[in-house]
């Protein structure tokens, strides 16, 4: 099989790629929401003002897209390429995770042979955050890129619960939340609601925003949903994920009082927990957050999924470690075009940190 490489640099070309992209997602063994056209095209629409130019590498067998590596050059960083979905301002960060080369598994060898020489010869520094240890991309880079041109750190870990083996029934989450769940079910008019129409999904999402904002405004003046770009991203994303059947929204209520909302995503193996809204004022205290996770994990098990995935956090995140002992590293991988560029950038970064520290102490 002869594979050719193309490089997309315009929004028009990227829009025309969507059908091929979706077909590849249906075939790829590592397909998941953060690599989907729904997620990444929504991100491009929302954060276009932070994108200087696109650099999306595509591998083709004839007219069939067999591998995709979606990169872009951020505004203000002309010598860097970031993974699409990352690098936006921290206040608006949508937390794209598990980034990888989207790959048709039938083209594992030919895709590697075609794409890696292109990656190796890129003139920009490549920045890949939130990469799983078992990702295609990490394996490719460590196999081919000289160690002197690569830095891989592990600032984050992903937390998860295996659902099938060992079963959820033996999990820390089940032991912690079952008593609270039973108390919740004894409440008059206790309900667990999943949307059956898009307008219901949007209503549940807005309940989440209301709960989340009310809870976090007690601790800080601004919350993530106060950010215009973050909110716009999710308002555009939800209809797209609804259409592709990757959206997971669940509302827990007692009568008219909503006590918890789950917002997450589905793929063919996992349910991802992304965001929630918790009513801390509800009485009796039934630990709505724990109940929400148990309800969703049980639902994921009933759907035949393998994992309930809490996504990434810095090591030692207290509530996730209380719910599961299972975790694995997430990597930030930086690939430099040359050893000289690597040490030049490291020196600049060191000096910037030194100046910032001096300024803080002086101030």
Coordinates of C-alpha atoms in Angstrom, one line a residue:
X1 CA 0.0 0.0 0.0
X2 CA 1.5 3.3 -1.1
X3 CA 0.5 6.2 1.2
X4 CA 0.9 9.8 0.3
X5 CA 1.1 12.8 2.7
X6 CA -0.8 16.1 2.3
X7 CA -0.6 19.2 4.6
X8 CA -3.7 21.3 5.2
X9 CA -3.1 24.9 5.9
X10 CA -6.5 26.6 5.3
X11 CA -9.8 26.5 7.0
X12 CA -11.6 25.8 3.7
X13 CA -9.5 22.6 3.2
X14 CA -10.0 21.6 6.8
X15 CA -13.8 21.9 6.4
X16 CA -13.7 19.7 3.3
X17 CA -11.8 17.1 5.3
X18 CA -14.6 16.5 7.8
X19 CA -16.3 13.6 6.0
X20 CA -13.0 11.7 5.5
X21 CA -12.1 12.6 9.2
X22 CA -15.3 11.1 10.5
X23 CA -14.9 7.9 8.4
X24 CA -11.3 7.5 9.8
X25 CA -12.7 8.0 13.3
X26 CA -15.1 5.1 12.7
X27 CA -12.2 2.8 11.7
X28 CA -9.4 4.0 14.0
X29 CA -8.6 1.8 17.0
X30 CA -7.6 4.9 19.0
X31 CA -10.6 7.0 18.2
X32 CA -12.1 9.1 20.9
X33 CA -13.8 12.4 21.4
X34 CA -10.7 14.6 21.8
X35 CA -9.5 13.5 18.3
X36 CA -12.9 13.8 16.7
X37 CA -13.9 16.4 14.1
X38 CA -16.6 17.5 16.4
X39 CA -14.2 18.5 19.2
X40 CA -11.4 19.9 17.1
X41 CA -13.4 21.8 14.5
X42 CA -15.4 23.4 17.3
X43 CA -12.1 24.3 18.9
X44 CA -10.9 25.9 15.7
X45 CA -14.1 27.9 15.3
X46 CA -13.9 29.1 18.9
X47 CA -10.2 29.9 19.2
X48 CA -9.5 31.1 15.6
X49 CA -8.2 34.3 17.0
X50 CA -5.4 32.3 18.7
X51 CA -4.4 30.5 15.5
X52 CA -1.7 32.0 13.3
X53 CA -1.9 29.1 10.8
X54 CA -2.9 25.5 10.4
X55 CA -0.6 22.6 9.8
X56 CA -2.7 19.4 9.6
X57 CA -0.8 16.3 8.3
X58 CA -2.9 13.8 6.4
X59 CA -1.9 10.3 5.2
X60 CA -3.9 9.0 2.2
X61 CA -4.3 5.7 0.5
X62 CA -5.9 6.8 -2.7
X63 CA -8.9 8.8 -1.6
X64 CA -9.1 7.2 1.8
X65 CA -7.7 9.1 4.8
X66 CA -5.8 6.6 6.9
X67 CA -3.9 8.8 9.5
X68 CA -4.3 12.4 10.8
X69 CA -2.0 14.6 12.9
X70 CA -3.8 18.0 13.4
X71 CA -1.3 20.7 14.4
X72 CA -1.4 24.5 14.3
X73 CA 0.9 27.5 14.9
X74 CA -0.2 29.7 17.7
X75 CA -0.3 33.5 17.5
X76 CA 2.9 34.9 19.0
X77 CA 4.8 31.6 18.6
X78 CA 6.0 31.4 15.0
X79 CA 8.5 28.7 15.6
X80 CA 6.2 26.2 17.4
X81 CA 3.5 23.8 16.3
X82 CA 1.0 22.7 18.9
X83 CA -1.6 19.9 18.8
X84 CA -4.9 21.4 17.7
X85 CA -7.1 21.7 20.8
X86 CA -4.3 22.9 23.1
X87 CA -2.4 26.1 23.7
X88 CA -5.4 28.4 24.2
X89 CA -5.3 30.9 27.2
X90 CA -5.4 29.2 30.6
X91 CA -8.6 31.0 31.6
X92 CA -10.4 29.5 28.6
X93 CA -8.7 26.1 28.6
X94 CA -11.0 23.3 27.4
X95 CA -8.6 20.5 28.5
X96 CA -8.1 18.4 25.3
X97 CA -6.6 15.1 26.5
X98 CA -5.3 11.8 25.2
X99 CA -3.9 13.5 22.1
X100 CA -2.5 11.1 19.4
X101 CA -2.1 10.4 15.7
X102 CA -5.6 9.3 14.6
X103 CA -4.7 6.0 12.8
X104 CA -6.4 3.3 10.9
X105 CA -4.9 0.2 12.5
X106 CA -4.6 -1.5 9.1
X107 CA -2.0 1.2 8.3
X108 CA 0.1 1.0 11.4
X109 CA 3.3 0.3 9.5
X110 CA 2.7 2.3 6.4
X111 CA 1.3 5.2 8.3
X112 CA 4.4 5.3 10.4
X113 CA 6.7 5.0 7.4
X114 CA 4.9 7.9 5.6
X115 CA 4.4 10.3 8.5
X116 CA 7.5 10.0 10.6
X117 CA 10.0 11.4 8.0
X118 CA 7.7 14.4 7.7
X119 CA 7.5 14.9 11.5
X120 CA 11.3 14.5 11.8
X121 CA 11.9 17.2 9.2
X122 CA 9.5 19.8 10.6
X123 CA 11.4 23.0 11.2
X124 CA 9.3 24.1 14.2
X125 CA 9.3 22.9 17.8
X126 CA 6.5 20.4 18.3
X127 CA 4.5 20.5 21.6
X128 CA 2.3 17.6 22.5
X129 CA 0.6 17.8 26.0
X130 CA -1.6 15.2 27.6
X131 CA -0.3 12.1 25.7
X132 CA -1.0 8.7 27.1
X133 CA 1.8 6.2 27.7
X134 CA 0.1 3.7 25.3
X135 CA -0.4 6.2 22.5
X136 CA 0.6 5.7 18.9
X137 CA 2.3 9.1 18.9
X138 CA 4.5 8.5 21.9
X139 CA 5.6 5.1 20.5
X140 CA 6.5 6.6 17.1
X141 CA 8.4 9.5 18.6
X142 CA 10.5 7.5 21.0
X143 CA 11.3 5.0 18.3
X144 CA 12.5 7.4 15.7
X145 CA 13.4 10.8 17.3
X146 CA 16.9 11.1 18.8
X147 CA 16.8 11.4 22.5
X148 CA 18.8 14.6 22.4
X149 CA 15.9 16.3 20.5
X150 CA 13.1 15.1 22.7
X151 CA 11.9 16.0 26.2
X152 CA 9.1 13.9 27.8
X153 CA 7.8 14.8 31.3
X154 CA 4.9 13.5 33.2
X155 CA 3.2 16.4 35.0
X156 CA -0.3 14.8 35.0
X157 CA -1.9 11.4 35.6
X158 CA -5.1 10.0 34.4
X159 CA -7.5 8.3 36.9
X160 CA -9.9 5.6 36.0
X161 CA -12.0 2.6 37.2
X162 CA -11.9 -0.7 35.3
X163 CA -15.5 -1.7 34.9
X164 CA -15.2 -5.3 33.8
X165 CA -12.2 -6.9 35.5
X166 CA -12.0 -6.3 38.4
X167 CA -15.7 -5.5 38.4
X168 CA -17.1 -2.1 39.5
X169 CA -18.8 -3.9 42.4
X170 CA -15.4 -4.2 44.2
X171 CA -14.4 -0.6 43.6
X172 CA -13.7 2.2 46.1
X173 CA -16.4 4.2 44.5
X174 CA -19.0 1.6 45.0
X175 CA -18.0 1.2 48.7
X176 CA -18.1 4.9 49.3
X177 CA -21.2 5.9 47.4
X178 CA -23.7 3.0 47.8
X179 CA -25.1 4.2 51.2
X180 CA -25.5 7.7 49.9
X181 CA -27.2 6.4 46.8
X182 CA -29.7 4.4 48.8
X183 CA -30.5 7.5 50.9
X184 CA -31.0 9.5 47.7
X185 CA -33.4 6.8 46.3
X186 CA -35.5 7.0 49.5
X187 CA -36.2 10.7 48.9
X188 CA -39.7 11.4 47.5
X189 CA -39.6 12.2 43.8
X190 CA -35.9 11.2 43.4
X191 CA -35.1 11.1 39.7
X192 CA -32.1 10.2 37.4
X193 CA -32.7 11.9 34.0
X194 CA -30.9 11.4 30.7
X195 CA -32.0 13.5 27.7
X196 CA -33.8 12.0 24.8
X197 CA -33.9 15.2 22.7
X198 CA -31.2 17.9 22.0
X199 CA -33.3 20.6 23.7
X200 CA -33.4 18.5 26.9
X201 CA -29.6 18.1 26.7
X202 CA -29.1 21.8 26.4
X203 CA -31.4 22.4 29.4
X204 CA -29.4 19.9 31.5
X205 CA -26.2 21.6 30.5
X206 CA -27.5 25.0 31.6
X207 CA -28.5 23.4 34.9
X208 CA -24.9 22.2 35.2
X209 CA -23.6 25.7 34.5
X210 CA -25.9 27.2 37.1
X211 CA -24.8 24.7 39.8
X212 CA -21.1 24.9 38.9
X213 CA -21.1 28.7 38.9
X214 CA -23.0 28.9 42.2
X215 CA -20.6 26.5 43.9
X216 CA -17.3 27.9 42.7
X217 CA -18.3 31.6 43.1
X218 CA -18.2 31.0 46.9
X219 CA -14.4 30.4 46.5
X220 CA -13.5 32.7 43.7
X221 CA -15.0 35.7 41.8
X222 CA -14.7 34.1 38.3
X223 CA -15.5 30.6 37.3
X224 CA -14.6 28.7 34.1
X225 CA -18.1 29.1 32.7
X226 CA -17.8 32.9 33.1
X227 CA -15.3 32.8 30.3
X228 CA -16.9 33.7 27.0
X229 CA -14.8 31.4 24.8
X230 CA -15.1 28.4 27.1
X231 CA -18.9 28.8 27.2
X232 CA -19.1 29.3 23.5
X233 CA -17.0 26.2 22.8
X234 CA -19.4 23.9 24.8
X235 CA -22.6 25.5 23.4
X236 CA -21.3 24.7 19.9
X237 CA -19.9 21.3 20.9
X238 CA -23.0 19.7 22.5
X239 CA -25.1 19.7 19.3
X240 CA -22.2 18.1 17.4
X241 CA -21.6 15.4 20.1
X242 CA -25.3 14.8 20.3
X243 CA -25.4 14.1 16.6
X244 CA -22.4 11.7 16.8
X245 CA -23.8 10.0 19.9
X246 CA -20.7 10.8 22.0
X247 CA -22.4 13.0 24.5
X248 CA -23.1 11.9 28.1
X249 CA -25.3 14.1 30.2
X250 CA -27.2 13.0 33.4
X251 CA -29.2 15.0 35.9
X252 CA -30.0 13.9 39.5
X253 CA -32.9 15.7 41.2
X254 CA -35.3 15.5 44.1
X255 CA -38.6 16.9 42.9
X256 CA -37.7 20.2 41.2
X257 CA -34.4 20.6 43.0
X258 CA -31.4 19.5 40.9
X259 CA -28.6 18.1 43.1
X260 CA -26.0 17.0 40.6
X261 CA -25.3 17.1 36.8
X262 CA -22.8 14.9 35.0
X263 CA -21.2 16.1 31.7
X264 CA -19.0 13.8 29.9
X265 CA -18.3 11.8 26.7
X266 CA -18.5 8.3 25.3
X267 CA -16.4 6.2 23.0
X268 CA -16.6 2.5 22.2
X269 CA -14.5 1.7 25.3
X270 CA -14.8 4.4 27.9
X271 CA -17.1 6.9 29.6
X272 CA -15.2 10.1 30.3
X273 CA -16.0 12.4 33.2
X274 CA -15.4 16.0 32.0
X275 CA -17.4 18.4 34.3
X276 CA -20.1 18.5 36.9
X277 CA -22.4 20.7 38.8
X278 CA -23.0 19.9 42.5
X279 CA -25.7 21.3 44.8
X280 CA -23.8 21.6 48.1
X281 CA -26.8 23.1 49.9
X282 CA -29.1 20.1 49.4
X283 CA -30.2 18.4 52.7
X284 CA -29.9 15.6 53.8
X285 CA -26.2 15.5 52.7
X286 CA -26.1 12.6 50.4
X287 CA -22.7 13.3 48.7
X288 CA -24.2 14.2 45.3
X289 CA -20.9 14.0 43.6
X290 CA -20.2 10.5 44.7
X291 CA -23.7 9.4 43.8
X292 CA -23.3 11.0 40.3
X293 CA -20.1 9.0 39.7
X294 CA -21.6 5.8 40.8
X295 CA -24.7 6.3 38.7
X296 CA -22.6 7.0 35.6
X297 CA -20.2 4.1 36.2
X298 CA -23.0 1.7 36.6
X299 CA -24.6 3.0 33.4
X300 CA -21.3 2.7 31.6
X301 CA -21.0 -0.9 32.8
X302 CA -24.6 -1.6 31.6
X303 CA -23.5 -0.3 28.1
X304 CA -20.7 -2.8 28.0
X305 CA -17.9 -0.2 28.3
X306 CA -14.5 -1.1 29.8
X307 CA -13.6 2.0 31.8
X308 CA -15.0 4.9 33.7
X309 CA -12.4 7.6 33.1
X310 CA -11.9 10.7 35.3
X311 CA -9.4 12.1 32.8
X312 CA -6.2 13.9 33.9
X313 CA -5.2 15.7 37.1
X314 CA -2.0 16.6 38.8
X315 CA -0.7 13.7 41.0
X316 CA -2.4 13.6 44.4
X317 CA -5.7 14.9 43.4
X318 CA -7.6 14.1 46.6
X319 CA -11.2 13.3 45.5
X320 CA -10.1 11.1 42.5
X321 CA -7.6 9.1 44.6
X322 CA -10.4 8.6 47.1
X323 CA -12.6 7.0 44.4
X324 CA -10.0 4.9 42.6
X325 CA -6.5 3.5 43.1
X326 CA -6.0 3.1 39.3
X327 CA -4.0 5.7 37.5
X328 CA -1.5 6.0 34.7
X329 CA 0.9 8.8 33.6
X330 CA 0.1 11.5 31.0
X331 CA 3.1 13.0 29.2
X332 CA 4.0 16.3 27.8
X333 CA 6.3 15.7 24.9
X334 CA 8.4 18.4 23.2
X335 CA 10.3 17.6 20.0
X336 CA 12.9 20.1 18.9
X337 CA 14.1 20.4 15.2
X338 CA 17.7 20.4 16.4
X339 CA 19.8 20.1 19.5
X340 CA 20.9 23.8 19.2
X341 CA 17.2 24.9 19.1
X342 CA 16.5 22.7 22.2
X343 CA 19.2 24.3 24.4
X344 CA 18.5 27.8 23.1
X345 CA 14.8 27.5 24.0
X346 CA 15.6 25.9 27.4
X347 CA 18.0 28.7 28.2
X348 CA 15.4 31.4 27.3
X349 CA 12.8 29.6 29.4
X350 CA 15.2 29.4 32.4
X351 CA 16.0 33.1 32.1
X352 CA 12.3 34.0 31.9
X353 CA 11.5 32.0 35.1
X354 CA 14.5 33.6 36.8
X355 CA 13.3 37.1 35.9
X356 CA 9.8 36.3 36.9
X357 CA 11.0 35.0 40.3
X358 CA 13.2 38.1 40.8
X359 CA 10.2 40.4 40.0
X360 CA 7.9 38.6 42.4
X361 CA 10.5 38.8 45.2
X362 CA 11.2 42.4 44.5
X363 CA 7.5 43.3 44.3

